[in-house]
XYZ file of C-alpha atoms in Angstrom:
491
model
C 97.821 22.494 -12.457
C 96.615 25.391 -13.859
C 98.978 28.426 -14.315
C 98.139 31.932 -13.352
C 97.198 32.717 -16.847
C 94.493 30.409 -17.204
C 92.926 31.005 -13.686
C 93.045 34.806 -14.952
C 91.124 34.006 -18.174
C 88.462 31.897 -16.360
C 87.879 35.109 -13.060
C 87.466 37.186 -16.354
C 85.172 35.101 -17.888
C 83.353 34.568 -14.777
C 82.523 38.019 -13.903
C 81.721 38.520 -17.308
C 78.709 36.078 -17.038
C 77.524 37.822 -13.629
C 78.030 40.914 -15.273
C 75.859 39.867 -18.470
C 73.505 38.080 -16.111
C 72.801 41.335 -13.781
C 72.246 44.018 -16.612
C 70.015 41.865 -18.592
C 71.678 41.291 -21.836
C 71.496 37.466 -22.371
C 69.077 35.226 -22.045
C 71.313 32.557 -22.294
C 72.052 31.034 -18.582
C 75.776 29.778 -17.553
C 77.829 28.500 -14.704
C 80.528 28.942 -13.228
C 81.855 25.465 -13.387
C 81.466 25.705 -17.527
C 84.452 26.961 -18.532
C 86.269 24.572 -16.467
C 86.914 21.788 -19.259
C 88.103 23.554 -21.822
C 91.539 22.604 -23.034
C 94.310 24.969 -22.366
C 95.039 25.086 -26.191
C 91.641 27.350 -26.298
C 92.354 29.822 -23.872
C 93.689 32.380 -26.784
C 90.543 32.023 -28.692
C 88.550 33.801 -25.722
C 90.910 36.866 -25.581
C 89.102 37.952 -29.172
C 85.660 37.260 -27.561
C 86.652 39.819 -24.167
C 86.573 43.242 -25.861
C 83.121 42.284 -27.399
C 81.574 41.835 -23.739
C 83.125 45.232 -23.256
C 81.590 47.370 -26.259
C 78.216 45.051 -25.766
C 78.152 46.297 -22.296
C 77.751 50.176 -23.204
C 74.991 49.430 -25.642
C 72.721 47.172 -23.400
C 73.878 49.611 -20.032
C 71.017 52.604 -20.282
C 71.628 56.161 -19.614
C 71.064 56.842 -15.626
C 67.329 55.903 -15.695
C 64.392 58.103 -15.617
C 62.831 57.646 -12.237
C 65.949 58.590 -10.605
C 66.068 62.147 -12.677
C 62.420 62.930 -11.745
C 63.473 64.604 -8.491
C 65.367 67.082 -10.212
C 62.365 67.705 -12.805
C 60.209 68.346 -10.076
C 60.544 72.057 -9.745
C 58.770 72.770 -13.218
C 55.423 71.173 -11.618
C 55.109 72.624 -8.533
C 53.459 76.712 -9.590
C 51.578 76.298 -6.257
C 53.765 79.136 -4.658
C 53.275 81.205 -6.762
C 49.524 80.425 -8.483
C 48.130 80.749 -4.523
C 46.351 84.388 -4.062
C 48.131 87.092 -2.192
C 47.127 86.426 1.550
C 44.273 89.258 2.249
C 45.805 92.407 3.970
C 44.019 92.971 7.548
C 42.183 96.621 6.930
C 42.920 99.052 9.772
C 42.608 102.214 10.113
C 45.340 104.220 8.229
C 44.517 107.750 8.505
C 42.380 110.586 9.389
C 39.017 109.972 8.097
C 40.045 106.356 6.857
C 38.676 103.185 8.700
C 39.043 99.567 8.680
C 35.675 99.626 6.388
C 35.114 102.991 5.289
C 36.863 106.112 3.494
C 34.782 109.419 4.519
C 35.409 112.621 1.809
C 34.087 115.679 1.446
C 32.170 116.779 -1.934
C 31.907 120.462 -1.926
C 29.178 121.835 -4.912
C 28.127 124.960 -6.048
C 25.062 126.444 -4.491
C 23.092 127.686 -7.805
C 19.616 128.860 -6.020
C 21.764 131.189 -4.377
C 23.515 132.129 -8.022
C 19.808 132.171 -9.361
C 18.995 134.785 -6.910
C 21.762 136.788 -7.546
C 21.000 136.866 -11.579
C 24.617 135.328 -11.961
C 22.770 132.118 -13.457
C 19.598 131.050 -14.991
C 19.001 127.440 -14.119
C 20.639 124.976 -11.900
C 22.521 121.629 -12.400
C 19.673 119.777 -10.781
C 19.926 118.046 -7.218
C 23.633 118.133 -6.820
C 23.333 115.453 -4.107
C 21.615 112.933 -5.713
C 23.936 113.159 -8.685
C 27.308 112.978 -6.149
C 25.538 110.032 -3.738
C 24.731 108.344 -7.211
C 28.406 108.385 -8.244
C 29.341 107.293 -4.655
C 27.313 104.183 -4.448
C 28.422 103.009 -7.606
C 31.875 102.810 -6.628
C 30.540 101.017 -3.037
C 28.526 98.393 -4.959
C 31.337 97.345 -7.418
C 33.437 96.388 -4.047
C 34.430 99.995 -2.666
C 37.877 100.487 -2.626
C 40.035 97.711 -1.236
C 36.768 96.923 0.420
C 36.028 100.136 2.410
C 32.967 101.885 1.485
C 32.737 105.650 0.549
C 30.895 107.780 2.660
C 30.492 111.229 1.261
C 29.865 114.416 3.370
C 28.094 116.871 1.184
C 28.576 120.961 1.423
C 27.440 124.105 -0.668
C 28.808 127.155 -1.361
C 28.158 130.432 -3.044
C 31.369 130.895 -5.060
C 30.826 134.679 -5.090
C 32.218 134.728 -1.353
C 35.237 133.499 -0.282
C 33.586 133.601 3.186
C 31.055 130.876 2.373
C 33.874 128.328 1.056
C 36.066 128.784 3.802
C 32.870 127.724 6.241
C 32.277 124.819 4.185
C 36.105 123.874 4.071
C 35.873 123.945 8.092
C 32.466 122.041 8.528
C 34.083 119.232 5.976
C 37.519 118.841 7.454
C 37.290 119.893 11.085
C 33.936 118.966 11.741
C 33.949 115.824 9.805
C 37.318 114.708 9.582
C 37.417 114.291 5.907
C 40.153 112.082 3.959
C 39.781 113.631 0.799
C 37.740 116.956 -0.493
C 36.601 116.932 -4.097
C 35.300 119.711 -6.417
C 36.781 122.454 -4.346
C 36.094 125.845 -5.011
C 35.966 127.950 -7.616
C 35.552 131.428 -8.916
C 35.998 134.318 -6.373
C 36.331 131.441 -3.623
C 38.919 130.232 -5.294
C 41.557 131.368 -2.672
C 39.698 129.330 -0.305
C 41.152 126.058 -1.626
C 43.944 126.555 0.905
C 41.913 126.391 3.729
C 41.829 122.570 2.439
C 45.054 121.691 1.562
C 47.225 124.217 3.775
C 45.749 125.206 7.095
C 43.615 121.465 7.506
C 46.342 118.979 5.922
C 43.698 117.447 4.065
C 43.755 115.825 0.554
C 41.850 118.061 -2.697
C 40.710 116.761 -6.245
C 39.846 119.915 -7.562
C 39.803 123.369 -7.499
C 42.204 125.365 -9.671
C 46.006 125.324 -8.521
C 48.743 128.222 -8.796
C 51.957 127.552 -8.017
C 51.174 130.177 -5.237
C 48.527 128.244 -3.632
C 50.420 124.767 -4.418
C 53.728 126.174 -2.531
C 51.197 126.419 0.292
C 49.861 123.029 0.606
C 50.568 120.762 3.359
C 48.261 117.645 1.491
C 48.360 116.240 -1.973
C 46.435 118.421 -4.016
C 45.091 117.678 -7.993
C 43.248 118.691 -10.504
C 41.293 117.486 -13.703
C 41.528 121.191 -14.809
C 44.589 122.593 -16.781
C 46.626 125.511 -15.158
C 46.215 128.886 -17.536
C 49.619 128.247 -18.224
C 48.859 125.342 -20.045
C 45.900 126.945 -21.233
C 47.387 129.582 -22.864
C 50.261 127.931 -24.142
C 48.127 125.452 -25.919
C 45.899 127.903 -26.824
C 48.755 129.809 -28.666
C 50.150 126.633 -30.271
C 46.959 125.999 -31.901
C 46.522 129.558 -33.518
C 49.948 129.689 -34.243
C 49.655 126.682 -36.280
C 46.115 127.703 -37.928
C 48.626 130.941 -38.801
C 46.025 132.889 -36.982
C 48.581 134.493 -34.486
C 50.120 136.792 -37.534
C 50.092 139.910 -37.906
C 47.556 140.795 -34.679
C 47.087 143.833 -32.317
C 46.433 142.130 -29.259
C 44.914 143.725 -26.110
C 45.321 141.315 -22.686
C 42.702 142.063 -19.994
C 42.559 139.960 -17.124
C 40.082 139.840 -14.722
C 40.519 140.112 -10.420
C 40.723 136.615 -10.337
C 43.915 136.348 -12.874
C 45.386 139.958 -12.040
C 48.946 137.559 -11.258
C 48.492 136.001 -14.411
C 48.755 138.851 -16.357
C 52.517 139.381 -16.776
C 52.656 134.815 -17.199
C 50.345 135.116 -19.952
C 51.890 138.515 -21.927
C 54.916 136.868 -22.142
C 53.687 133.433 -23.460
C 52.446 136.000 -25.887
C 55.644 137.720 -27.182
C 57.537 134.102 -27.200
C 55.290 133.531 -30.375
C 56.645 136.978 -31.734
C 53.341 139.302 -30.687
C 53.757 142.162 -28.380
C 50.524 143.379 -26.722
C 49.463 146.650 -27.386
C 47.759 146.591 -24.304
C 48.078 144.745 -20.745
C 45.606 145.624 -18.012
C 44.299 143.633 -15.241
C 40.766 144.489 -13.948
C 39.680 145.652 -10.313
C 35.955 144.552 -9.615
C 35.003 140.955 -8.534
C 33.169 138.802 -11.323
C 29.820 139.272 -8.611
C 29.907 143.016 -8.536
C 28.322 143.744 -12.252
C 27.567 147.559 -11.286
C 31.608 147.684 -10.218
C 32.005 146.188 -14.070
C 30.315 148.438 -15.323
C 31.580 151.042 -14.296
C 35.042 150.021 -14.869
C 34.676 148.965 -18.534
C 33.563 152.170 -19.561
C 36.770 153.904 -19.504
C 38.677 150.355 -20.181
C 36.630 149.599 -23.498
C 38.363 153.377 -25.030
C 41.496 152.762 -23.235
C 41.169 149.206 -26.161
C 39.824 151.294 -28.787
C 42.445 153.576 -28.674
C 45.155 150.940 -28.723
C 44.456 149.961 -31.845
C 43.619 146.566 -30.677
C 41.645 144.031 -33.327
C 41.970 141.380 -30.768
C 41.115 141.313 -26.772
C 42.578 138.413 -25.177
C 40.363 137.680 -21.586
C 42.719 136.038 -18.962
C 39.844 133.977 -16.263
C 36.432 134.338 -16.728
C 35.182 135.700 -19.602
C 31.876 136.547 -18.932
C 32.565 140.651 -18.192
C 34.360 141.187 -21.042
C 32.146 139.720 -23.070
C 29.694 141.523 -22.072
C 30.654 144.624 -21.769
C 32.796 144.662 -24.917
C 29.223 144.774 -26.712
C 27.724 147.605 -24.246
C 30.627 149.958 -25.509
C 30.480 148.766 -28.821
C 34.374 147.383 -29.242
C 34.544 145.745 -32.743
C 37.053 143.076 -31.845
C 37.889 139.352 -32.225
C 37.639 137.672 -28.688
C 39.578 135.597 -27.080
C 39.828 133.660 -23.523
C 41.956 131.621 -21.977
C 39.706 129.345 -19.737
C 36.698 128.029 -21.146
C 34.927 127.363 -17.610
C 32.904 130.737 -18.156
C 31.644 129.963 -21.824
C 29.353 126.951 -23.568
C 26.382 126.571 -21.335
C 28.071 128.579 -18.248
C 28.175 131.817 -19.673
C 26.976 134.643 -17.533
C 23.584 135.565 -16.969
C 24.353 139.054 -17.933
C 25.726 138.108 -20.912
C 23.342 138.137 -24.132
C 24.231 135.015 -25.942
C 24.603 136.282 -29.435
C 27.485 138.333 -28.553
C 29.466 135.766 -27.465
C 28.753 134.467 -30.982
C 32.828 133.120 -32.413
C 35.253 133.643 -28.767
C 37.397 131.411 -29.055
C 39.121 129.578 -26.369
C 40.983 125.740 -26.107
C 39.371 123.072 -24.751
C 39.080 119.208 -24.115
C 36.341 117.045 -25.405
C 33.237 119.841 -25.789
C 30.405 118.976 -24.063
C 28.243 117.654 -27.203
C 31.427 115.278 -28.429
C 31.316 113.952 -24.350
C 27.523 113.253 -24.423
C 27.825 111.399 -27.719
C 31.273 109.413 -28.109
C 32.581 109.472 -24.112
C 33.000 105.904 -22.608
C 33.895 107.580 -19.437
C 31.360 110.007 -19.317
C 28.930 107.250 -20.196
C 29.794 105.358 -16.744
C 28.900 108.161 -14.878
C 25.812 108.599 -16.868
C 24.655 105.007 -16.130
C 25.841 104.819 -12.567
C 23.233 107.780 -12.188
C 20.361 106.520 -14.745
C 20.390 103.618 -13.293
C 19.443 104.667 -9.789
C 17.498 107.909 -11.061
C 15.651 106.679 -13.905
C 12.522 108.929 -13.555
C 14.885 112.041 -14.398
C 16.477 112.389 -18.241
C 19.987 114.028 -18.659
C 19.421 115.806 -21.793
C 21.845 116.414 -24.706
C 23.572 119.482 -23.712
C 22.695 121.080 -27.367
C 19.046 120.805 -27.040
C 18.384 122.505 -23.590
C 16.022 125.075 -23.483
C 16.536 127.892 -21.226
C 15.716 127.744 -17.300
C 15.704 124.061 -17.999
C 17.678 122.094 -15.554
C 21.091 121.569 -16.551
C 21.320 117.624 -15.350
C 24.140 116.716 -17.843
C 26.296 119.671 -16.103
C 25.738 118.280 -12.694
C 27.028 114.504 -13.590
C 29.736 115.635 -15.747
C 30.506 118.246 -13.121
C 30.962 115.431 -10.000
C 31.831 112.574 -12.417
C 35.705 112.746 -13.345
C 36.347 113.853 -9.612
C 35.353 110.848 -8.544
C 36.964 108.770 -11.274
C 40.491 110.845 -10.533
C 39.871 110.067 -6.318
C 38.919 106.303 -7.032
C 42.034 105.850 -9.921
C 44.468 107.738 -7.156
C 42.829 105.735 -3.768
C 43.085 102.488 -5.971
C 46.732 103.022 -6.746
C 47.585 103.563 -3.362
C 46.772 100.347 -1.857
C 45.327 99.017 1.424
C 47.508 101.079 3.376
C 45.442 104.494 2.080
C 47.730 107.592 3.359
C 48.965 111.050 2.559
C 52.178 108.935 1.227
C 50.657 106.407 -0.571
C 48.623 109.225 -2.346
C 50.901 110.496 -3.232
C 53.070 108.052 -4.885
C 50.055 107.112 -6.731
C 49.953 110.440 -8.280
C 53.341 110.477 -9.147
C 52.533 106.993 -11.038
C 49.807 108.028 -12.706
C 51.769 109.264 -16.154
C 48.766 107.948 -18.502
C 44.974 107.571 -17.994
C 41.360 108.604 -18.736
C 38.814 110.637 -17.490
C 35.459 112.468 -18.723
C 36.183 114.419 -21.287
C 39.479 113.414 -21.312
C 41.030 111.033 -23.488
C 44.553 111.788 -22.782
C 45.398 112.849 -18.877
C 48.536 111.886 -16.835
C 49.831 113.019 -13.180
C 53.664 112.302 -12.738
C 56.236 114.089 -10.295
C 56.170 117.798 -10.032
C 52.356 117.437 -12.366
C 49.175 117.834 -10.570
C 46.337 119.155 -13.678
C 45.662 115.847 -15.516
C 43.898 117.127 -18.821
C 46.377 116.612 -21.470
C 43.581 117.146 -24.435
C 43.169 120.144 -26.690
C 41.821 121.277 -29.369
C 40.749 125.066 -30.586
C 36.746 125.605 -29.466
C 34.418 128.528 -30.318
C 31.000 129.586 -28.984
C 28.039 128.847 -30.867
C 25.114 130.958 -28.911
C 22.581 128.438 -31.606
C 23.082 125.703 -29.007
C 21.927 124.511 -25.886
C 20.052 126.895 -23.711
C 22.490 130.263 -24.183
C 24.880 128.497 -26.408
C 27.836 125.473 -26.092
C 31.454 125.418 -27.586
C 31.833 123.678 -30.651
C 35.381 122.135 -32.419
C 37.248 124.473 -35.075
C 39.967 122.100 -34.431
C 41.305 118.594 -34.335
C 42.190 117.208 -30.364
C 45.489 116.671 -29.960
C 47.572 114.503 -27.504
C 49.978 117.228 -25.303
C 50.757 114.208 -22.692
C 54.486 115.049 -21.581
């Protein structure tokens, strides 16, 4: 009989063969009758032999095997949710003047025959609207924006009359229902930029923004231009630096345009230590040259008596220019908005006595023909569909000739600002999307400028400077040329 021991030993060694059997580890094959013989006298041999089956067992049992891990390795193979394109938005339309397939703006451009006429200019910047439907089917044949196509509505004005620019502000906004107006209005008409952005709630890229005007608008409103503010500060911080601020007499004159400037500017002046010896702001509109005249007569010995060596010309500097030489005042001169010197100086103006004003500027006009790959776009977009007509380098004009590289540069980086801005926005094109797109626009490019930025609370994008003067040698009556290196004044 066998005793409980024994039948323990051979259950043991039983499932120990079954065991063995299942995972594969011997090749030898057993029974369970086998152990049955052996003689009772050998059943303490086998207790040695029963922790090997043990430690064998760990090294021929593998790890958990692969094919049952695989399920958990899955999620590194499947990308597809996230590798699938964005689902495409449904256009609608999304606001005034903005259709499932189209966005309709406004492109407002100054009327020179009518400046020709008035001997306020001697040539033109070509055919205006071919340049600005150039520029406008380039951006429709590279896709549009998110798919809709531009559609421009054109309009001319005579900046001379406020009158004129408040017409064309109606016939663009009310009559066409408008998204956007670029360009604007400048000069005298200048006031006329609320019409736009104030009394029709409608979107501007241009003109030139006060915070008078700005604290009127009811739209998003930018600009590629600098404010004078940042004008004349820069302007300042790059004579100061050239040590040319020391030890000047300097008269300020302002013109109508910048009368409310005048006290801004004269006190940028004294926080660089210089105290005007003279502050005046000027009575007659830029148009009105008998008016000028007339009023610079008294004005130019009102300088001379100041003791002034410098005149400092706050907006256009085309009057005091010129009549600075018709009374004979021996001074340096300096201006605070290029826009009326290089190839825009006035008619009236003889072009050798503008010979060394000096003002601040971006890129001048002869560095943007030659080294701009922004400029360049624009250039090609309208070469390519006018190539019968050559845009001239701006330094080898003659006069009366037609200023074509004016009229592209002119229209170009409002249309790069509108399409960067309407980009940004999205699908969903509104006065809100706008203008969070403006406030994330804190570093780009444009014509001319190589540094330019929006952000919250700033709507002028030129953030490029450097110290210019005239050079009447150039162009058809002259172009600015660098005395300076450009510098980077992004915020």
């Amino acid at each position: 009989m066998l005793t409980k021991k024994t039948r323990w030993l051979i259950a043991m060694l039983v499932a120990l063969a079954m065991f063995a059997a299942a995972c594969g580890g011997n090749d030898d094959e057993g029974d369970a009758d086998a152990p049955a013989p052996a003689p009772a006298t050998e059943a303490p041999a086998e207790p040695e032999e029963e922790p090997e089956a043990p430690e064998e067992a760990p090294e021929e049992e593998p790890e958990p095997e692969a094919p049952e891990e695989a399920p958990e390795e899955e999620p590194e193979f499947e990308p597809a949710p996230t590798e699938e394109p964005e689902p495409e938005i449904e256009l609608t339309a999304t606001w005034r003047g903005v259709t499932a397939d189209t966005i309709t703006i406004g492109v407002s451009f100054l009327d020179f025959e009518a400046l020709m006429d008035m001997n306020l200019s001697p040539y033109t910047w070509g055919d205006q609207e071919l340049v600005i439907r150039a520029l406008a089917d380039d951006i429709n044949e590279r896709g549009g924006i998110h798919g809709r196509m531009v559609e421009v509505v054109i309009d001319r004005y005579n900046p001379v009359f406020e009158a004129e620019a408040e017409a064309a502000c109606l016939r663009m906004t009310e009559d066409n229902e408008v998204f956007a107006v670029l360009f604007g209005f400048l000069g005298p008409a200048e006031p006329a930029n609320t019409c736009i952005v104030s009394t029709q709630e409608t979107i501007l890229v241009g003109g030139t923004i006060t915070p008078e005007r700005l604290a009127q608008a009811n739209a998003p409103w930018v600009t590629e231009r600098s404010t004078r503010e940042q004008n004349t500060s820069a302007l300042f911080g790059l004579l100061d630096e050239e040590g040319m601020l020391e030890g000047r007499s300097i008269a300020v004159i302002a013109d109508l345009s910048a009368s409310d400037q005048l006290e801004e500017v004269s006190s940028l002046l004294r926080e660089r230590g210089v105290e005007p010896v003279l502050e005046i702001a000027t009575s007659s509109n830029v148009g009105d040259i008998v008016a000028q005249t007339q009023e610079w007569g008294p004005l130019s010995e009102r300088i001379r008596q100041s003791g002034a060596d410098t005149m400092l010309l706050v907006g256009n500097a085309s009057a005091g220019i010129q009549n600075a030489d018709l009374n004979g005042l021996e001074v340096d001169i300096w201006a605070t908005d290029p826009s009326g010197l290089g190839s825009n100086i006035g008619a009236n103006v003889i072009p050798e006595t503008a010979r060394g004003v000096i003002s601040v500027t971006s890129m001048t006009s002869a560095q943007v023909y030659e080294t701009d790959p922004r400029f360049k776009e624009c250039l090609d977009a309208f070469s390519q569909r006018h190539p019968e007509i050559e845009v001239k380098h701006p330094d080898t004009l003659e006069i009366e000739e037609e200023q074509w590289y004016s009229g592209v540069f002119g229209h170009c980086r409002f249309f790069q600002i509108f399409e960067l801005l309407a980009t940004a926005a999205g699908p969903n094109l509104t006065h809100e999307t706008f203008t969070e797109a403006i406030e994330n626009a804190t570093q780009f490019s444009i014509a001319s400028q190589p540094y330019a930025s929006y952000g919250p609370g700033k709507y002028t994008s030129n953030d490029s400077f450097q110290l210019v003067a005239q050079d009447p040698d150039l162009g058809a009556r002259g172009q600015l040329v660098p005395i300076g290196p450009l510098r980077d004044a992004t915020p």
